Amino acid sequence: MAVNGPSREERWRLAGKTALVTGGSKGIGRAIVEELAGFGVRVHTCARHDADLQECLRRWRADDRLARVTATACDVSVRGDRERLVAAARDELGGRLDILVNNAGQTFFKPATDCSAEDYARLMATNLESCFHLAQLAHPLLLLASSSGGGASSSSSVVNISSIAGFVSYPTLSVYSATKGAMNQLTRSLAAEWAKDNIRVNCVAPGGVRTEITASSGIKMDPEVAQKMVAAELARVPMHRLGEPEEIASMVTFLCMPAASYVTGQVICADGGRTIAA
């Protein structure tokens, strides 16, 4: 650390920053919203269903740390919705954006030969196209924030939420895995391209996490089958447990901090050791 660099307190501080987090009403997204807001970040978030957002906003407004969170109903698979989301975030956050977290995503379990064109298009639009387009839309706002002075410690940050399915292969998850593998490479490419703009781009790839992603993706699964799937996966995880949303949110928050100012283009697996297990 340079002699005249930021202090330890400044390196681990996010107060006063602004963030857009997609898919913030449930699971990992909600944990990210609450973690960032708890560090003093002004957060704008979204979800497909306004009722889910309103329930979250009611709960957040009862907590002084979270009371300034704002939200917009948005289906991130729809281009017009994405454009309206970024416009709303710009207005709510004062015309600048320090942090973009592309978290919203869906999945389904189907053999590749059973996947329809509609299945493929929906997942690509939700998981991958939204990530790319929202980064495009947010770039001018991220650039404004990163140009405000302070050198490397004032860099803007994009964090994409991928999956270890982008590294390891699972039967019946071919399309989902393809979106996550592409997101990993998009992260690296944008990091290389936007480094000159003082914008860092990283990715967190969770393993099994205790969330409602299957239910929120419209998947109805027999409880016994679901239990067997989880048990089979945990048998391959050295830590022998699922992750918690807050554990992913902590990694995301670190990547947004000045303390991570020399970290860009990285895909970090938060998976209890799953991807390194024999």
Short mmCIF file of C-alpha atoms in Angstrom, two decimals:
data_model
loop_
_atom_site.label_atom_id
_atom_site.label_comp_id
_atom_site.label_asym_id
_atom_site.label_seq_id
_atom_site.Cartn_x
_atom_site.Cartn_y
_atom_site.Cartn_z
CA MET A 1 0.00 0.00 0.00
CA ALA A 2 1.38 3.39 -0.99
CA VAL A 3 2.32 5.74 1.83
CA ASN A 4 -0.32 8.24 0.74
CA GLY A 5 -2.96 5.60 0.01
CA PRO A 6 -6.32 5.32 1.75
CA SER A 7 -6.41 4.50 5.43
CA ARG A 8 -7.52 1.11 6.71
CA GLU A 9 -10.90 2.59 7.63
CA GLU A 10 -11.33 4.03 4.12
CA ARG A 11 -10.39 0.74 2.47
CA TRP A 12 -13.19 -1.10 4.26
CA ARG A 13 -15.84 1.60 3.89
CA LEU A 14 -18.80 1.86 1.49
CA ALA A 15 -20.90 4.55 3.17
CA GLY A 16 -22.26 7.06 0.69
CA LYS A 17 -21.95 4.75 -2.33
CA THR A 18 -24.87 3.83 -4.61
CA ALA A 19 -25.84 0.44 -5.99
CA LEU A 20 -28.28 -1.29 -8.31
CA VAL A 21 -28.95 -4.93 -7.38
CA THR A 22 -31.21 -7.07 -9.56
CA GLY A 23 -33.46 -9.75 -8.09
CA GLY A 24 -33.37 -8.28 -4.61
CA SER A 25 -36.59 -9.61 -3.09
CA LYS A 26 -35.43 -13.16 -2.37
CA GLY A 27 -32.46 -15.36 -1.57
CA ILE A 28 -28.98 -14.17 -2.48
CA GLY A 29 -30.26 -10.92 -3.96
CA ARG A 30 -32.09 -9.93 -0.80
CA ALA A 31 -29.01 -10.75 1.29
CA ILE A 32 -26.86 -8.57 -1.00
CA VAL A 33 -29.29 -5.65 -0.74
CA GLU A 34 -29.32 -5.89 3.05
CA GLU A 35 -25.55 -6.31 3.36
CA LEU A 36 -24.75 -3.32 1.15
CA ALA A 37 -27.40 -1.15 2.78
CA GLY A 38 -26.03 -2.14 6.18
CA PHE A 39 -22.69 -0.63 5.11
CA GLY A 40 -24.37 2.67 4.26
CA VAL A 41 -24.90 2.10 0.52
CA ARG A 42 -28.00 3.60 -1.09
CA VAL A 43 -29.49 0.62 -2.92
CA HIS A 44 -32.07 0.39 -5.70
CA THR A 45 -33.31 -3.11 -6.46
CA CYS A 46 -35.92 -4.91 -8.54
CA ALA A 47 -38.01 -8.06 -8.81
CA ARG A 48 -40.52 -9.38 -11.33
CA HIS A 49 -43.47 -9.17 -8.96
CA ASP A 50 -44.39 -5.87 -7.34
CA ALA A 51 -46.11 -7.64 -4.43
CA ASP A 52 -42.80 -9.26 -3.45
CA LEU A 53 -41.05 -5.89 -3.59
CA GLN A 54 -43.69 -4.14 -1.52
CA GLU A 55 -43.43 -6.81 1.18
CA CYS A 56 -39.64 -6.35 1.29
CA LEU A 57 -39.93 -2.56 1.35
CA ARG A 58 -42.35 -2.72 4.30
CA ARG A 59 -39.88 -4.85 6.23
CA TRP A 60 -36.86 -2.76 5.25
CA ARG A 61 -38.53 0.50 6.25
CA ALA A 62 -38.82 -0.82 9.79
CA ASP A 63 -35.01 -0.97 9.99
CA ASP A 64 -33.12 2.33 10.00
CA ARG A 65 -30.17 0.78 8.12
CA LEU A 66 -32.41 -0.42 5.29
CA ALA A 67 -35.04 2.31 5.17
CA ARG A 68 -33.47 4.10 2.16
CA VAL A 69 -33.66 1.05 -0.14
CA THR A 70 -35.83 1.78 -3.19
CA ALA A 71 -37.21 -0.62 -5.78
CA THR A 72 -38.80 -1.03 -9.20
CA ALA A 73 -40.79 -3.95 -10.59
CA CYS A 74 -38.81 -5.33 -13.53
CA ASP A 75 -38.61 -8.52 -15.56
CA VAL A 76 -34.93 -8.51 -16.48
CA SER A 77 -35.60 -10.76 -19.48
CA VAL A 78 -37.42 -7.84 -21.16
CA ARG A 79 -35.29 -5.17 -22.83
CA GLY A 80 -37.74 -2.33 -22.17
CA ASP A 81 -37.99 -3.27 -18.51
CA ARG A 82 -34.20 -3.16 -18.20
CA GLU A 83 -34.10 0.30 -19.73
CA ARG A 84 -36.80 1.54 -17.35
CA LEU A 85 -34.98 -0.03 -14.39
CA VAL A 86 -31.72 1.79 -15.05
CA ALA A 87 -33.59 5.06 -15.63
CA ALA A 88 -35.39 4.61 -12.29
CA ALA A 89 -32.12 3.80 -10.51
CA ARG A 90 -30.49 6.88 -12.05
CA ASP A 91 -33.31 9.08 -10.77
CA GLU A 92 -33.41 7.51 -7.30
CA LEU A 93 -29.64 7.52 -6.82
CA GLY A 94 -28.85 11.01 -7.99
CA GLY A 95 -27.56 10.28 -11.47
CA ARG A 96 -24.55 8.16 -10.55
CA LEU A 97 -23.90 4.52 -9.81
CA ASP A 98 -20.94 3.08 -7.93
CA ILE A 99 -22.02 -0.58 -7.92
CA LEU A 100 -23.98 -2.85 -10.25
CA VAL A 101 -24.81 -6.37 -9.08
CA ASN A 102 -26.30 -8.63 -11.76
CA ASN A 103 -27.93 -11.21 -9.52
CA ALA A 104 -31.34 -12.02 -11.04
CA GLY A 105 -31.51 -15.46 -12.59
CA GLN A 106 -33.68 -18.48 -13.23
CA THR A 107 -33.12 -22.17 -13.88
CA PHE A 108 -34.89 -25.34 -14.98
CA PHE A 109 -34.10 -29.05 -14.98
CA LYS A 110 -34.59 -30.74 -18.36
CA PRO A 111 -32.66 -33.14 -20.57
CA ALA A 112 -31.11 -31.18 -23.44
CA THR A 113 -33.28 -33.01 -25.97
CA ASP A 114 -36.44 -31.83 -24.16
CA CYS A 115 -35.54 -28.13 -24.04
CA SER A 116 -37.78 -26.02 -26.24
CA ALA A 117 -36.77 -22.90 -28.14
CA GLU A 118 -38.82 -20.94 -25.60
CA ASP A 119 -36.97 -22.55 -22.66
CA TYR A 120 -33.62 -21.66 -24.22
CA ALA A 121 -34.60 -18.09 -25.11
CA ARG A 122 -36.07 -17.38 -21.66
CA LEU A 123 -33.00 -18.52 -19.78
CA MET A 124 -30.57 -16.76 -22.10
CA ALA A 125 -32.53 -13.52 -21.83
CA THR A 126 -32.87 -13.71 -18.05
CA ASN A 127 -29.42 -14.92 -17.06
CA LEU A 128 -27.05 -13.70 -19.77
CA GLU A 129 -28.58 -11.05 -22.01
CA SER A 130 -29.76 -9.06 -18.99
CA CYS A 131 -26.27 -9.14 -17.49
CA PHE A 132 -24.71 -7.78 -20.68
CA HIS A 133 -27.40 -5.18 -21.42
CA LEU A 134 -27.60 -3.84 -17.87
CA ALA A 135 -23.81 -3.45 -17.84
CA GLN A 136 -24.09 -1.50 -21.11
CA LEU A 137 -26.87 0.71 -19.75
CA ALA A 138 -25.09 1.29 -16.43
CA HIS A 139 -21.69 2.06 -17.96
CA PRO A 140 -22.19 5.86 -18.26
CA LEU A 141 -23.33 6.04 -14.63
CA LEU A 142 -20.48 3.82 -13.43
CA LEU A 143 -18.04 5.94 -15.44
CA LEU A 144 -19.33 9.13 -13.83
CA ALA A 145 -18.83 7.66 -10.37
CA SER A 146 -15.34 6.30 -11.17
CA SER A 147 -14.23 9.67 -12.56
CA SER A 148 -15.09 11.60 -9.41
CA GLY A 149 -11.56 11.47 -8.01
CA GLY A 150 -9.74 9.28 -5.53
CA GLY A 151 -7.84 7.05 -7.94
CA ALA A 152 -8.05 3.29 -7.63
CA SER A 153 -9.92 3.50 -4.34
CA SER A 154 -12.83 5.24 -6.09
CA SER A 155 -13.27 2.64 -8.83
CA SER A 156 -16.80 1.61 -9.72
CA SER A 157 -17.65 -2.07 -9.45
CA VAL A 158 -19.73 -4.60 -11.35
CA VAL A 159 -20.32 -7.96 -9.67
CA ASN A 160 -22.05 -10.74 -11.57
CA ILE A 161 -23.61 -13.70 -9.77
CA SER A 162 -22.77 -16.85 -11.68
CA SER A 163 -22.73 -20.47 -10.46
CA ILE A 164 -20.33 -23.37 -10.16
CA ALA A 165 -22.50 -24.86 -12.92
CA GLY A 166 -20.30 -22.73 -15.16
CA PHE A 167 -17.35 -24.95 -14.13
CA VAL A 168 -18.73 -28.41 -13.36
CA SER A 169 -21.29 -30.40 -15.33
CA TYR A 170 -24.71 -31.39 -14.09
CA PRO A 171 -27.21 -33.56 -16.00
CA THR A 172 -30.38 -31.66 -17.01
CA LEU A 173 -28.75 -28.24 -16.52
CA SER A 174 -27.15 -27.74 -19.95
CA VAL A 175 -28.81 -24.41 -20.78
CA TYR A 176 -28.45 -22.96 -17.28
CA SER A 177 -24.80 -24.01 -17.21
CA ALA A 178 -24.21 -22.42 -20.61
CA THR A 179 -25.55 -19.08 -19.36
CA LYS A 180 -23.29 -19.19 -16.32
CA GLY A 181 -20.18 -20.20 -18.27
CA ALA A 182 -20.84 -17.32 -20.65
CA MET A 183 -21.31 -14.95 -17.71
CA ASN A 184 -17.92 -15.98 -16.36
CA GLN A 185 -16.23 -15.10 -19.65
CA LEU A 186 -18.25 -11.90 -20.04
CA THR A 187 -16.90 -10.88 -16.63
CA ARG A 188 -13.30 -11.34 -17.77
CA SER A 189 -13.84 -9.56 -21.07
CA LEU A 190 -15.56 -6.53 -19.56
CA ALA A 191 -12.89 -6.33 -16.86
CA ALA A 192 -10.17 -6.10 -19.50
CA GLU A 193 -12.14 -3.58 -21.57
CA TRP A 194 -13.27 -1.32 -18.74
CA ALA A 195 -10.10 -1.25 -16.63
CA LYS A 196 -9.13 1.96 -18.46
CA ASP A 197 -12.41 3.46 -17.18
CA ASN A 198 -11.55 2.62 -13.57
CA ILE A 199 -14.45 0.14 -13.50
CA ARG A 200 -13.74 -3.26 -11.96
CA VAL A 201 -15.77 -6.30 -13.04
CA ASN A 202 -15.80 -9.50 -10.98
CA CYS A 203 -18.02 -12.52 -10.52
CA VAL A 204 -19.08 -14.69 -7.59
CA ALA A 205 -19.99 -18.29 -8.48
CA PRO A 206 -21.96 -19.86 -5.62
CA GLY A 207 -22.29 -23.56 -5.07
CA GLY A 208 -25.42 -24.93 -3.42
CA VAL A 209 -27.07 -22.15 -1.42
CA ARG A 210 -30.23 -22.24 0.66
CA THR A 211 -32.53 -20.18 -1.61
CA GLU A 212 -35.88 -20.38 -3.38
CA ILE A 213 -34.45 -20.36 -6.93
CA THR A 214 -36.33 -23.48 -8.02
CA ALA A 215 -39.65 -22.19 -6.69
CA SER A 216 -39.11 -18.69 -8.10
CA SER A 217 -38.29 -20.26 -11.48
CA GLY A 218 -41.68 -21.98 -11.51
CA ILE A 219 -40.27 -25.45 -10.88
CA LYS A 220 -42.47 -27.92 -8.99
CA MET A 221 -40.39 -30.75 -7.60
CA ASP A 222 -41.32 -33.75 -5.50
CA PRO A 223 -39.90 -33.08 -2.00
CA GLU A 224 -38.34 -36.54 -1.82
CA VAL A 225 -36.59 -36.07 -5.18
CA ALA A 226 -35.37 -32.63 -4.12
CA GLN A 227 -34.03 -34.04 -0.86
CA LYS A 228 -32.12 -36.76 -2.70
CA MET A 229 -30.61 -34.21 -5.09
CA VAL A 230 -29.41 -32.06 -2.21
CA ALA A 231 -27.97 -35.08 -0.36
CA ALA A 232 -26.08 -36.23 -3.46
CA GLU A 233 -24.61 -32.76 -3.95
CA LEU A 234 -23.63 -32.32 -0.28
CA ALA A 235 -21.78 -35.62 -0.42
CA ARG A 236 -19.37 -33.92 -2.85
CA VAL A 237 -18.94 -30.74 -0.79
CA PRO A 238 -15.99 -30.90 1.64
CA MET A 239 -17.81 -28.65 4.12
CA HIS A 240 -20.89 -30.96 3.93
CA ARG A 241 -23.47 -28.18 4.03
CA LEU A 242 -25.30 -25.68 1.88
CA GLY A 243 -24.17 -22.10 1.86
CA GLU A 244 -26.28 -19.29 3.27
CA PRO A 245 -27.25 -16.23 1.19
CA GLU A 246 -25.42 -13.98 3.63
CA GLU A 247 -22.16 -15.82 2.91
CA ILE A 248 -22.44 -14.92 -0.77
CA ALA A 249 -23.46 -11.36 0.07
CA SER A 250 -20.31 -10.91 2.15
CA MET A 251 -18.09 -11.82 -0.79
CA VAL A 252 -20.00 -9.49 -3.11
CA THR A 253 -19.65 -6.65 -0.61
CA PHE A 254 -15.90 -7.20 -0.29
CA LEU A 255 -15.48 -7.02 -4.06
CA CYS A 256 -17.22 -3.63 -4.05
CA MET A 257 -14.94 -2.16 -1.40
CA PRO A 258 -11.79 -0.08 -1.95
CA ALA A 259 -10.02 -2.95 -0.16
CA ALA A 260 -10.51 -4.96 -3.38
CA SER A 261 -9.25 -2.15 -5.63
CA TYR A 262 -6.64 -4.39 -7.35
CA VAL A 263 -9.09 -7.25 -7.98
CA THR A 264 -10.78 -7.40 -11.37
CA GLY A 265 -11.71 -10.05 -13.92
CA GLN A 266 -11.97 -12.75 -11.26
CA VAL A 267 -14.58 -15.50 -10.93
CA ILE A 268 -14.57 -16.53 -7.28
CA CYS A 269 -16.25 -19.80 -6.29
CA ALA A 270 -18.05 -19.62 -2.95
CA ASP A 271 -18.95 -23.27 -2.76
CA GLY A 272 -17.71 -24.93 0.42
CA GLY A 273 -14.89 -26.51 -1.60
CA ARG A 274 -17.13 -28.26 -4.15
CA THR A 275 -15.07 -27.34 -7.22
CA ILE A 276 -11.75 -28.44 -5.69
CA ALA A 277 -12.98 -31.76 -4.28
CA ALA A 278 -11.73 -35.03 -5.74
#
